[in-house]
PDB file of C-alpha atoms in Angstrom:
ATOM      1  CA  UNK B   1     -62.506-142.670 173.163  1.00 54.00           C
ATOM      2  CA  UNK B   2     -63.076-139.083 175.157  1.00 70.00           C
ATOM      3  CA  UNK B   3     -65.305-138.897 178.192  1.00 79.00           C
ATOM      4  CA  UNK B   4     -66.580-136.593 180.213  1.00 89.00           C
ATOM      5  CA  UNK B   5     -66.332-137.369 184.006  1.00 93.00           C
ATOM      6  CA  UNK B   6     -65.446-136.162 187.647  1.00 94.00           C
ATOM      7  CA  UNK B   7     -63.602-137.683 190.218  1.00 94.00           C
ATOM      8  CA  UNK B   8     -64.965-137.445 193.429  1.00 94.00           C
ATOM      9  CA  UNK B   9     -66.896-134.422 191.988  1.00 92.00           C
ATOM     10  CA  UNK B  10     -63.932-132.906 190.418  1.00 91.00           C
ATOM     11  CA  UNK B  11     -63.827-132.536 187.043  1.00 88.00           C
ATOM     12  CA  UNK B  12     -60.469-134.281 186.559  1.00 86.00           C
ATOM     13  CA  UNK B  13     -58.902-137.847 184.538  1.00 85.00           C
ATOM     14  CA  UNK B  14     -56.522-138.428 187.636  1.00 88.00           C
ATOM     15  CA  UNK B  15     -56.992-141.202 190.198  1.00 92.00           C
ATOM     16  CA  UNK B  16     -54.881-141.897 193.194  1.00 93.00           C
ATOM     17  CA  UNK B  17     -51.614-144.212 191.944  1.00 94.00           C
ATOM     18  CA  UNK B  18     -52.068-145.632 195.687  1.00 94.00           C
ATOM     19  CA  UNK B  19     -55.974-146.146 194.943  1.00 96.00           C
ATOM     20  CA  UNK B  20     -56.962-149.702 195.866  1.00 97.00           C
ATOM     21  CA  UNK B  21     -59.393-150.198 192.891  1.00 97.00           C
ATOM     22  CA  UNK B  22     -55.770-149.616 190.378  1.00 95.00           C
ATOM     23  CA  UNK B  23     -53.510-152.299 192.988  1.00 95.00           C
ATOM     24  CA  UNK B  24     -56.518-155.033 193.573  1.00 96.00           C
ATOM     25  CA  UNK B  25     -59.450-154.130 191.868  1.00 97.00           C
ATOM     26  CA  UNK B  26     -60.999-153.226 194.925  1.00 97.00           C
ATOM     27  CA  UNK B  27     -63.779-151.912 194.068  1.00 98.00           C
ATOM     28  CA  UNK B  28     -67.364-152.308 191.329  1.00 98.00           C
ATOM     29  CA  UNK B  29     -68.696-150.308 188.494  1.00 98.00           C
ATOM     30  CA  UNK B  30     -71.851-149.933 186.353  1.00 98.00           C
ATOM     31  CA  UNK B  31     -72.702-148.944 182.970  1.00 98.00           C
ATOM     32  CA  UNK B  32     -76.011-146.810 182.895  1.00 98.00           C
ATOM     33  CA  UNK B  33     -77.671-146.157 179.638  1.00 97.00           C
ATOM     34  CA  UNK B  34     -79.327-142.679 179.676  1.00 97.00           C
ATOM     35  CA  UNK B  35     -81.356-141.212 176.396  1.00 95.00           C
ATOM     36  CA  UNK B  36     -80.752-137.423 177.534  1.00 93.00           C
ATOM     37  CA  UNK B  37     -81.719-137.014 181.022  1.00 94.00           C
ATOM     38  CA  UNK B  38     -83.724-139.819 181.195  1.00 95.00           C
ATOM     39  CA  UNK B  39     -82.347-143.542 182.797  1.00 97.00           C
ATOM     40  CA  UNK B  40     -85.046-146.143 182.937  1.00 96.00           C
ATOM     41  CA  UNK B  41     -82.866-149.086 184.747  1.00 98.00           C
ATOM     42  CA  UNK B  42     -81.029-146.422 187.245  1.00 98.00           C
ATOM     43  CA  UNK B  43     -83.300-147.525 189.925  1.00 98.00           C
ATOM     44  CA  UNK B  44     -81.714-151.071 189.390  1.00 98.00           C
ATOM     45  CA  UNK B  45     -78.384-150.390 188.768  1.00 98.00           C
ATOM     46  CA  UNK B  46     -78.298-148.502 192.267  1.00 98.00           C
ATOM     47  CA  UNK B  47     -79.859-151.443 194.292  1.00 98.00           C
ATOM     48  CA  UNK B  48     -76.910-153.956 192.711  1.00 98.00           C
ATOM     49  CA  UNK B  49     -74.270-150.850 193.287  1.00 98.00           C
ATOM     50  CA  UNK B  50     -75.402-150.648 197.140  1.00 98.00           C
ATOM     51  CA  UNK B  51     -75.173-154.766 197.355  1.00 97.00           C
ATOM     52  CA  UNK B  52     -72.240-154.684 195.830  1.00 98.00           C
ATOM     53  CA  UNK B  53     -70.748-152.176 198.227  1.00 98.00           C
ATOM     54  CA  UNK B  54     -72.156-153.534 201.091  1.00 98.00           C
ATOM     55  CA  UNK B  55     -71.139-157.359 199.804  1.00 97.00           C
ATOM     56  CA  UNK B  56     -67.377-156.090 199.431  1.00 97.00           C
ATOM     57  CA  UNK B  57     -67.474-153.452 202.765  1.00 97.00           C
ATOM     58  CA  UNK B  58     -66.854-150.285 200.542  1.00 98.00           C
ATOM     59  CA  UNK B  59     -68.999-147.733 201.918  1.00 97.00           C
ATOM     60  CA  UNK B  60     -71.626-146.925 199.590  1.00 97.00           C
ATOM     61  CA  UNK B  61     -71.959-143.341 197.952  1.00 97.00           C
ATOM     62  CA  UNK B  62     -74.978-141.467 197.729  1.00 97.00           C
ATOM     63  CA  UNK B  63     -77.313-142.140 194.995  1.00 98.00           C
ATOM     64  CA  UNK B  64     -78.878-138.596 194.772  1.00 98.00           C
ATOM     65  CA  UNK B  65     -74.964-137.346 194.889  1.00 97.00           C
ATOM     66  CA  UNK B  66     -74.107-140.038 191.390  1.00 98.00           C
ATOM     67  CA  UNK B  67     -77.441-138.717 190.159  1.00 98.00           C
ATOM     68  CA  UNK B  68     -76.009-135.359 189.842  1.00 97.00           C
ATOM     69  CA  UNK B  69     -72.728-136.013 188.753  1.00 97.00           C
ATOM     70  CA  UNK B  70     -74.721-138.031 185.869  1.00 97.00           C
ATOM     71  CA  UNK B  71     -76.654-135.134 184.902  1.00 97.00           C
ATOM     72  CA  UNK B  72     -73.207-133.123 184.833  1.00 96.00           C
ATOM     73  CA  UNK B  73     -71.095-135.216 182.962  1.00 96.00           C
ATOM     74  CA  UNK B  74     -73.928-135.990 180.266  1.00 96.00           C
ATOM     75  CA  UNK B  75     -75.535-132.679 179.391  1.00 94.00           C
ATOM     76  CA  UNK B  76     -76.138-132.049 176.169  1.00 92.00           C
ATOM     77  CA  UNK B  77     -75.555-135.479 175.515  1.00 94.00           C
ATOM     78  CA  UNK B  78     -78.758-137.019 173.243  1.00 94.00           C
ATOM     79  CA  UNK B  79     -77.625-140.762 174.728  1.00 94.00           C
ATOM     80  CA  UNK B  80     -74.736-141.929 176.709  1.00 96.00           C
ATOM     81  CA  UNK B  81     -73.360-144.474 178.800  1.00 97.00           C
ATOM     82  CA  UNK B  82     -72.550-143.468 182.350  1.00 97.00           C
ATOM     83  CA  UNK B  83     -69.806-145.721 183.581  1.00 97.00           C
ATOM     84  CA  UNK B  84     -70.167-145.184 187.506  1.00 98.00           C
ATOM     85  CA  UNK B  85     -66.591-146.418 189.157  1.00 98.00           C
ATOM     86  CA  UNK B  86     -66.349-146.853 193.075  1.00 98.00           C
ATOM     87  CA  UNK B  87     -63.080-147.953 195.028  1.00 98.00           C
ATOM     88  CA  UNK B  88     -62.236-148.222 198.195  1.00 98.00           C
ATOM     89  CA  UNK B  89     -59.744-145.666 197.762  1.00 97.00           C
ATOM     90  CA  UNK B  90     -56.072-144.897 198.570  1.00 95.00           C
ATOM     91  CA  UNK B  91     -54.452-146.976 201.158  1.00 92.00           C
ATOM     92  CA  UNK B  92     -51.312-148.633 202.500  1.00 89.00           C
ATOM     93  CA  UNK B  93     -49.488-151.700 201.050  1.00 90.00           C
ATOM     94  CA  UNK B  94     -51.135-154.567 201.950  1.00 93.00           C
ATOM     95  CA  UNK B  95     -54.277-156.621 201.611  1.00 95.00           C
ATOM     96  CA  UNK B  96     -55.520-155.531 204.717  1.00 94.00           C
ATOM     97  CA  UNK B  97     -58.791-153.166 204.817  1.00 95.00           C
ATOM     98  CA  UNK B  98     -57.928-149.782 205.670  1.00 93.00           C
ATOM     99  CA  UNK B  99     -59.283-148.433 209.439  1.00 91.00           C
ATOM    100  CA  UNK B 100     -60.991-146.011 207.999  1.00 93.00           C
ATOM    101  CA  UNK B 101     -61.886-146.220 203.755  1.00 94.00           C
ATOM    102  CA  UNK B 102     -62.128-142.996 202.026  1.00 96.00           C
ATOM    103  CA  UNK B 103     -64.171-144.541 198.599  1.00 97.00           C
ATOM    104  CA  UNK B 104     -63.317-142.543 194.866  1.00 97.00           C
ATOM    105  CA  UNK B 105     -66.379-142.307 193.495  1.00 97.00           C
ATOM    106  CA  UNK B 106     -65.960-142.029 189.311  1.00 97.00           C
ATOM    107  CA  UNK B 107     -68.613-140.795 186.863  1.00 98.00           C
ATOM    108  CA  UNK B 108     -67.821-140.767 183.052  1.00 97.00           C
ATOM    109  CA  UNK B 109     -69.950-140.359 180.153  1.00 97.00           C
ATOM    110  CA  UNK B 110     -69.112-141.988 176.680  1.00 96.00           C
ATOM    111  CA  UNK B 111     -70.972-141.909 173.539  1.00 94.00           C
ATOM    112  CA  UNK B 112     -72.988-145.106 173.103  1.00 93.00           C
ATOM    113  CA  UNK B 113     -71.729-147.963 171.135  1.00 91.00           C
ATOM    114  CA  UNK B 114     -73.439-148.044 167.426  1.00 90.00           C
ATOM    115  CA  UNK B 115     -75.498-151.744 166.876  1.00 91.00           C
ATOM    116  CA  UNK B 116     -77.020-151.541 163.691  1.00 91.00           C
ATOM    117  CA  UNK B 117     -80.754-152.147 162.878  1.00 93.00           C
ATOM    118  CA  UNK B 118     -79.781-155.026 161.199  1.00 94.00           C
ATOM    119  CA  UNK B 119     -78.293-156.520 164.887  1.00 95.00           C
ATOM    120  CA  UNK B 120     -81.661-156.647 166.289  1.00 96.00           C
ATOM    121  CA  UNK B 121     -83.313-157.554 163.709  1.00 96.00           C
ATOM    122  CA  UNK B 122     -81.800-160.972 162.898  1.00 95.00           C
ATOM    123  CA  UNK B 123     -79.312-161.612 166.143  1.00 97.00           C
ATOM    124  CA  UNK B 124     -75.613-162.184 166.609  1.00 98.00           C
ATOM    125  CA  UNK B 125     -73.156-165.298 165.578  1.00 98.00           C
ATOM    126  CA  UNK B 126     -71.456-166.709 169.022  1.00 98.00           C
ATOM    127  CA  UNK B 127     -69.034-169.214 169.871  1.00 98.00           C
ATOM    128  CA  UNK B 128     -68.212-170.843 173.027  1.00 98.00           C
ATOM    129  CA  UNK B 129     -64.811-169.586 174.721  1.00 98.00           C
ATOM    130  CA  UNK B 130     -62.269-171.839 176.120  1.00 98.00           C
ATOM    131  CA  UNK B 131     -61.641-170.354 179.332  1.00 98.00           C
ATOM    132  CA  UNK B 132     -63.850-171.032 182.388  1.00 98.00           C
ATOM    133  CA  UNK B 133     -65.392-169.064 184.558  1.00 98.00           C
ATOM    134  CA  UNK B 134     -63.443-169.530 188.289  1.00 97.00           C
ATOM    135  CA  UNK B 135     -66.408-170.040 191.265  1.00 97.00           C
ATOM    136  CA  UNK B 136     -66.627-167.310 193.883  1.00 97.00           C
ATOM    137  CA  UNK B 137     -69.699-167.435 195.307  1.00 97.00           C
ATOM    138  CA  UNK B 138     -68.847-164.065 197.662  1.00 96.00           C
ATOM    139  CA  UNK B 139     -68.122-162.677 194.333  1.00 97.00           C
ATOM    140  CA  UNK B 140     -70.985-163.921 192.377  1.00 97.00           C
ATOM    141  CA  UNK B 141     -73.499-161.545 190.888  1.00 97.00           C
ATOM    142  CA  UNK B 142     -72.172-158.416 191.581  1.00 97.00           C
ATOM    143  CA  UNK B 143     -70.103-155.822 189.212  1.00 97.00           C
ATOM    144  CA  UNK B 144     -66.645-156.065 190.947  1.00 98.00           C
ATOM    145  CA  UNK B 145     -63.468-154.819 189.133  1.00 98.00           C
ATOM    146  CA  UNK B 146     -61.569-157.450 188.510  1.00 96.00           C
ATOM    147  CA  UNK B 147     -62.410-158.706 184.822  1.00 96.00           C
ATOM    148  CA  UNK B 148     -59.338-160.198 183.516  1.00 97.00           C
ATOM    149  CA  UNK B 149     -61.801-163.932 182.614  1.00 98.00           C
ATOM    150  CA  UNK B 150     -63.431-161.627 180.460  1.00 98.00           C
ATOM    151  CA  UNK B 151     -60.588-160.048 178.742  1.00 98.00           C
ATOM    152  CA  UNK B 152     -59.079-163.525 178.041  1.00 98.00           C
ATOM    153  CA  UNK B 153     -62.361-164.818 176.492  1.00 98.00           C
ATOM    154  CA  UNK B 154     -62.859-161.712 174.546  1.00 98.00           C
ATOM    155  CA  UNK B 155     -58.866-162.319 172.744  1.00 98.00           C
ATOM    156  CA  UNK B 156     -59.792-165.613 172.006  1.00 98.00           C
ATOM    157  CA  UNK B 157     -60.840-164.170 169.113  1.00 98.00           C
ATOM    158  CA  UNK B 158     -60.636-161.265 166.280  1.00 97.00           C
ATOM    159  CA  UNK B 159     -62.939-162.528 163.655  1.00 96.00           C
ATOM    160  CA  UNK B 160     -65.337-159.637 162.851  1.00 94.00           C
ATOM    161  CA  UNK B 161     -69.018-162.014 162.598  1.00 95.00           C
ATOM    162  CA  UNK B 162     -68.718-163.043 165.772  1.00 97.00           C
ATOM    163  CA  UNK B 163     -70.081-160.972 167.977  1.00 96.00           C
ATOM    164  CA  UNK B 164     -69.943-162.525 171.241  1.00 98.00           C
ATOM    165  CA  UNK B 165     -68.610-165.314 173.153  1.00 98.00           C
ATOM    166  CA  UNK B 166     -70.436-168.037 175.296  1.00 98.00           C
ATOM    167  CA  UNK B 167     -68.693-168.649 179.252  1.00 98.00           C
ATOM    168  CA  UNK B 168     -69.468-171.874 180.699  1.00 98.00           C
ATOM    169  CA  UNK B 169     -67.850-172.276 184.517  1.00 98.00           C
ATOM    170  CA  UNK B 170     -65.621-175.170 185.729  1.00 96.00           C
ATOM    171  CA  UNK B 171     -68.172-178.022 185.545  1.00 96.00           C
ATOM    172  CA  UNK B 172     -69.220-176.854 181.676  1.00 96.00           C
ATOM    173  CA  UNK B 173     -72.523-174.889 182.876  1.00 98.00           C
ATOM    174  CA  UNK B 174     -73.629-172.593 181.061  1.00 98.00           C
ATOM    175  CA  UNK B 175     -72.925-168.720 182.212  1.00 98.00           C
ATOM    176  CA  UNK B 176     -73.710-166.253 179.764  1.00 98.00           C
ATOM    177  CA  UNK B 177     -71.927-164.025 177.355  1.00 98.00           C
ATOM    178  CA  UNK B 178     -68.765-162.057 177.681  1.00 98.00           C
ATOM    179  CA  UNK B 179     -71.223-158.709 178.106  1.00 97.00           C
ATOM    180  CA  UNK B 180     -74.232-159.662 178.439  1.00 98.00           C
ATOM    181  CA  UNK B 181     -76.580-162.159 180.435  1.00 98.00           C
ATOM    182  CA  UNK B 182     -78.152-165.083 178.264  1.00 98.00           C
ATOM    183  CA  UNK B 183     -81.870-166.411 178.125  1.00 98.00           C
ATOM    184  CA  UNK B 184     -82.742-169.749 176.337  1.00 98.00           C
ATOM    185  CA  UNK B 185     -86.371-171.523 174.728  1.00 98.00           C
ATOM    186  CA  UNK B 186     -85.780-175.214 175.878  1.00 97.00           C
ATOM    187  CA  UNK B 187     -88.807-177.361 175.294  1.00 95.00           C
ATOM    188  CA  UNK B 188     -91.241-174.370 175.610  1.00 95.00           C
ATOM    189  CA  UNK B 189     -89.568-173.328 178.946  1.00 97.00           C
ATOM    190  CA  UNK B 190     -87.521-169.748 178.792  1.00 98.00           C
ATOM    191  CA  UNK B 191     -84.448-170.636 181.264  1.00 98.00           C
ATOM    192  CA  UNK B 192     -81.511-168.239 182.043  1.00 98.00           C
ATOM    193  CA  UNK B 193     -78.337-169.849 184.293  1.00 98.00           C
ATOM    194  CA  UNK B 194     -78.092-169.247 187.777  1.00 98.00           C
ATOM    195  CA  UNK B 195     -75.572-167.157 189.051  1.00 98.00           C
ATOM    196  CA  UNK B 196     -74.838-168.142 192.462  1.00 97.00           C
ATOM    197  CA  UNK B 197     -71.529-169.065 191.726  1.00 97.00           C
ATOM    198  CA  UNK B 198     -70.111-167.076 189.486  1.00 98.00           C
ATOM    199  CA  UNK B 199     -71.314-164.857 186.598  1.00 98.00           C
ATOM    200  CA  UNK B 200     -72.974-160.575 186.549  1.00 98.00           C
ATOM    201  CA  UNK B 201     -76.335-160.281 187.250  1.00 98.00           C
ATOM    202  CA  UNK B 202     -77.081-157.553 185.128  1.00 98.00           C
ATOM    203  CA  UNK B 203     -79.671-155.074 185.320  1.00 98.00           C
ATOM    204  CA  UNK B 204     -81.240-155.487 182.518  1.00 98.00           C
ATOM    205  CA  UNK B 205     -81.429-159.614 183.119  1.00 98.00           C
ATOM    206  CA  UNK B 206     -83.726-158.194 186.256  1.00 98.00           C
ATOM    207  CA  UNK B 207     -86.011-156.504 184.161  1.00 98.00           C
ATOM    208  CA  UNK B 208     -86.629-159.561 182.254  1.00 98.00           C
ATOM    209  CA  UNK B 209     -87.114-161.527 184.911  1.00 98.00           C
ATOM    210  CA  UNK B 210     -89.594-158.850 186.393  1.00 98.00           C
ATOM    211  CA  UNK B 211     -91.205-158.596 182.732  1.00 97.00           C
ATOM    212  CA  UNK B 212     -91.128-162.234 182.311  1.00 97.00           C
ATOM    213  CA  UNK B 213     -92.046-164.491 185.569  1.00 96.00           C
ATOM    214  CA  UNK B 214     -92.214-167.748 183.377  1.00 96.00           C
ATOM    215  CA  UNK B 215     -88.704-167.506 182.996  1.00 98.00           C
ATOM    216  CA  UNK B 216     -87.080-170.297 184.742  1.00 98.00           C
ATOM    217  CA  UNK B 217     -83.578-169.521 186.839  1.00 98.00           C
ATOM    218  CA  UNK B 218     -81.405-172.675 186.977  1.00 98.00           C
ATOM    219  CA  UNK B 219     -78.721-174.654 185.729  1.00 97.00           C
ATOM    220  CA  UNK B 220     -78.376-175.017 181.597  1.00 98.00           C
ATOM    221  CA  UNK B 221     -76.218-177.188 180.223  1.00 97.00           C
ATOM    222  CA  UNK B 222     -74.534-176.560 176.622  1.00 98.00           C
ATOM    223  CA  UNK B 223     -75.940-179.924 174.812  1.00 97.00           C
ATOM    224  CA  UNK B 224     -79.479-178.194 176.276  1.00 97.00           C
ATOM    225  CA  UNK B 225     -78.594-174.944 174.692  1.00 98.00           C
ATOM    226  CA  UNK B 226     -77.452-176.143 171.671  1.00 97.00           C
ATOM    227  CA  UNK B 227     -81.238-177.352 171.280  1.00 96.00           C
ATOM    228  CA  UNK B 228     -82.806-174.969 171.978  1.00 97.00           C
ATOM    229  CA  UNK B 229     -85.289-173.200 169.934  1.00 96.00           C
ATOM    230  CA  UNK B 230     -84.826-169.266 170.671  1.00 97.00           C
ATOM    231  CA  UNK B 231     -81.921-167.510 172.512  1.00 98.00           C
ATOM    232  CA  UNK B 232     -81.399-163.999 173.347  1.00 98.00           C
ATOM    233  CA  UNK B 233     -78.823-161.833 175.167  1.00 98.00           C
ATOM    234  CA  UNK B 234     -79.672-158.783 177.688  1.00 98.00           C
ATOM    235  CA  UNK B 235     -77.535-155.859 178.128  1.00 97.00           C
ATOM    236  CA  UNK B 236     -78.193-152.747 180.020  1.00 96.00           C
ATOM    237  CA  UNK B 237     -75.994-150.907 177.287  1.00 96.00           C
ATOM    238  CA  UNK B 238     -77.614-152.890 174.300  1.00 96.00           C
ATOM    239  CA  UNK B 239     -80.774-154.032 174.897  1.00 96.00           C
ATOM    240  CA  UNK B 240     -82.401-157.254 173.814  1.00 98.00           C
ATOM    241  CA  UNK B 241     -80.036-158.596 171.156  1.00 98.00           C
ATOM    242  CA  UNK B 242     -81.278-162.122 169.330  1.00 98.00           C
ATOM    243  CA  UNK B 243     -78.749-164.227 169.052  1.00 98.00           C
ATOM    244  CA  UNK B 244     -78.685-166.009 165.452  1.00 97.00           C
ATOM    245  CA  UNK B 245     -76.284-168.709 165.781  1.00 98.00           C
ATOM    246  CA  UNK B 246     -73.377-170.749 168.391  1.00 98.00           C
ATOM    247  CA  UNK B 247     -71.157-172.136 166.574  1.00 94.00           C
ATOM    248  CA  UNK B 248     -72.701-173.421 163.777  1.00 88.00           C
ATOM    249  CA  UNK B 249     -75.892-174.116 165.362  1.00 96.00           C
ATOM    250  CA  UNK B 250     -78.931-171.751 163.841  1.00 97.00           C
ATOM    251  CA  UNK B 251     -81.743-170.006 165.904  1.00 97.00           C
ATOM    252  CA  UNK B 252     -84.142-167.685 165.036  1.00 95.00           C
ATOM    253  CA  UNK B 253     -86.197-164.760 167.350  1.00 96.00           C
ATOM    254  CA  UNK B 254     -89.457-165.721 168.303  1.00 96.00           C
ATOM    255  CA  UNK B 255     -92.507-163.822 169.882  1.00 96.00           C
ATOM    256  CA  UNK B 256     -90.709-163.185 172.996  1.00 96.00           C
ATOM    257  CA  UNK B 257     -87.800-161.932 172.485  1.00 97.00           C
ATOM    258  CA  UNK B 258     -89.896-159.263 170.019  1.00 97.00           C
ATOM    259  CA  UNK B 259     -91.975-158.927 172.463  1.00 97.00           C
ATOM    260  CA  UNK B 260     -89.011-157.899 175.179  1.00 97.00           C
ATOM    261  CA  UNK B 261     -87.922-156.007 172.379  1.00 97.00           C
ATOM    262  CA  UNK B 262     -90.769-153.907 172.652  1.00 96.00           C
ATOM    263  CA  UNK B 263     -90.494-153.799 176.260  1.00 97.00           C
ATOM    264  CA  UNK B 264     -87.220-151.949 176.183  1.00 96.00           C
ATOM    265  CA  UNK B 265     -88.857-149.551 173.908  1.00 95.00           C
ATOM    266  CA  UNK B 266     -91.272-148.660 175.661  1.00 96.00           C
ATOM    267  CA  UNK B 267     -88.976-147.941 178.703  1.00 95.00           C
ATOM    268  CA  UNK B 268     -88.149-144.944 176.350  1.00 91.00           C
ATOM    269  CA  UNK B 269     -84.704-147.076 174.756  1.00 89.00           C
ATOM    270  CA  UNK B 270     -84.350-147.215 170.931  1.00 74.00           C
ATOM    271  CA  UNK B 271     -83.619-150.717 169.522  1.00 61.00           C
ATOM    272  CA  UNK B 272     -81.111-149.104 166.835  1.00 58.00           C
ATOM    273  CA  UNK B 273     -77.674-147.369 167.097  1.00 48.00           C
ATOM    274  CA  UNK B 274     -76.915-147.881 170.508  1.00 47.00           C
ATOM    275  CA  UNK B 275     -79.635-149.641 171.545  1.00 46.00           C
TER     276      UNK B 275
END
């Protein structure tokens, strides 16, 4: 996969050995999607980016500055994904904060991932992942480094129809998806998990939730979701994505999630190749 990025406004692939985002995972990181110069959620992903740093004590970098640095590392681009990286920086051995942090800031631009039509037209297959999700509230909702649960779910499996997988927590609640957040039809009620104690609130779950106030934020069991009668998944990088089974149990998109499809259309995303 080749990017495009700078470090710290250098155009350069080298980070600090010493950098405490590479010894702890000290640090967070979103995933913009831009169609050319254009980023419809970046107002969003830089509110969560500036709670993030000011939930983990990182100093937080200057929007306008990452707005740049976006513009330089995607020209010419016709879509990309703008993977925005901030540490803490270089410091001493130790767990201890450094006196005075010196952040690495990290903008890279990839080529978007291809989802065929087909995708969001009929949904994914997912299946529920044996690991659980560990509870951390201070954690909770933000983008932090650190996603080894992720990586574990994600080898539970190589079969090529799955899609996705489907993280519950420690008491068998319902999460969301490996990459993306996850919105259920339960007894004519939309519902999407709570994430207070563990669990991304993405950007792009916010825009449904501003799009959709009906939407219900709470706890959702799996026996509830297994019932339900629609499910989608929201991704910043993908859009609105159906979802069109869970292990072995069928669903099929309904009015809303077409409707949300539209939505993200009309924020000037396509639905196809990349989303």
């Amino acid at each position: 996969m080749t990017a495009r990025m700078r470090v710290n406004g250098v155009a350069t692939a080298q980070v600090s050995v010493l950098d405490r985002g590479l010894a702890y995972g000290d640090g967070l990181f979103e995933s913009i999607r831009f169609v050319g110069a254009i980023a419809p959620l970046w107002p969003r992903h830089m509110q969560r980016l500036a709670e993030g740093c000011a939930r983990l004590r990182i100093p937080a970098p200057d929007p306008a500055q990452l707005w740049r640095e976006a513009l330089e590392v995607s020209r010419d681009m016709p879509a990309a994904v703008l993977r925005i990286t901030v540490t803490r920086g270089p410091g001493e051995r130790g767990y201890a904060l450094p006196a005075a942090p010196q952040p690495t800031r990290v903008v890279a631009a990839f080529a978007p991932p291809p989802v065929a039509a087909e995708v969001y037209a009929q949904g994914v297959r997912m299946r529920v992942c044996s690991i659980r999700l560990a509870e951390q509230p201070l954690l909770a909702g933000i983008k932090h480094l650190n996603r080894l649960e992720q990586v574990l779910a994600r080898a539970e499996w190589n079969d090529p129809a799955i899609a996705e997988g489907l993280l519950l927590d420690s008491h068998g609640r319902v999460i969301s998806a490996t990459m993306a957040n996850l919105f259920a039809l339960v007894d004519g009620q939309w519902l999407t998990p709570a994430l207070d104690r563990c669990g991304v609130a993405g950007v792009a779950r916010a825009e449904v939730l501003a799009a959709c106030p009906q939407v219900r934020v709470g706890e959702l069991a799996l026996d509830t979701l297994l019932g339900a009668g629609e499910v989608f998944l929201s991704s910043s990088v993908r859009g609105i994505v159906p979802v069109r089974s869970l292990d072995g149990r069928s669903y099929a998109p309904g009015t809303t999630t077409r409707r949300l499809q539209q939505h993200w259309r009309d924020l000037g995303f396509s639905m196809e190749q990349g989303g």
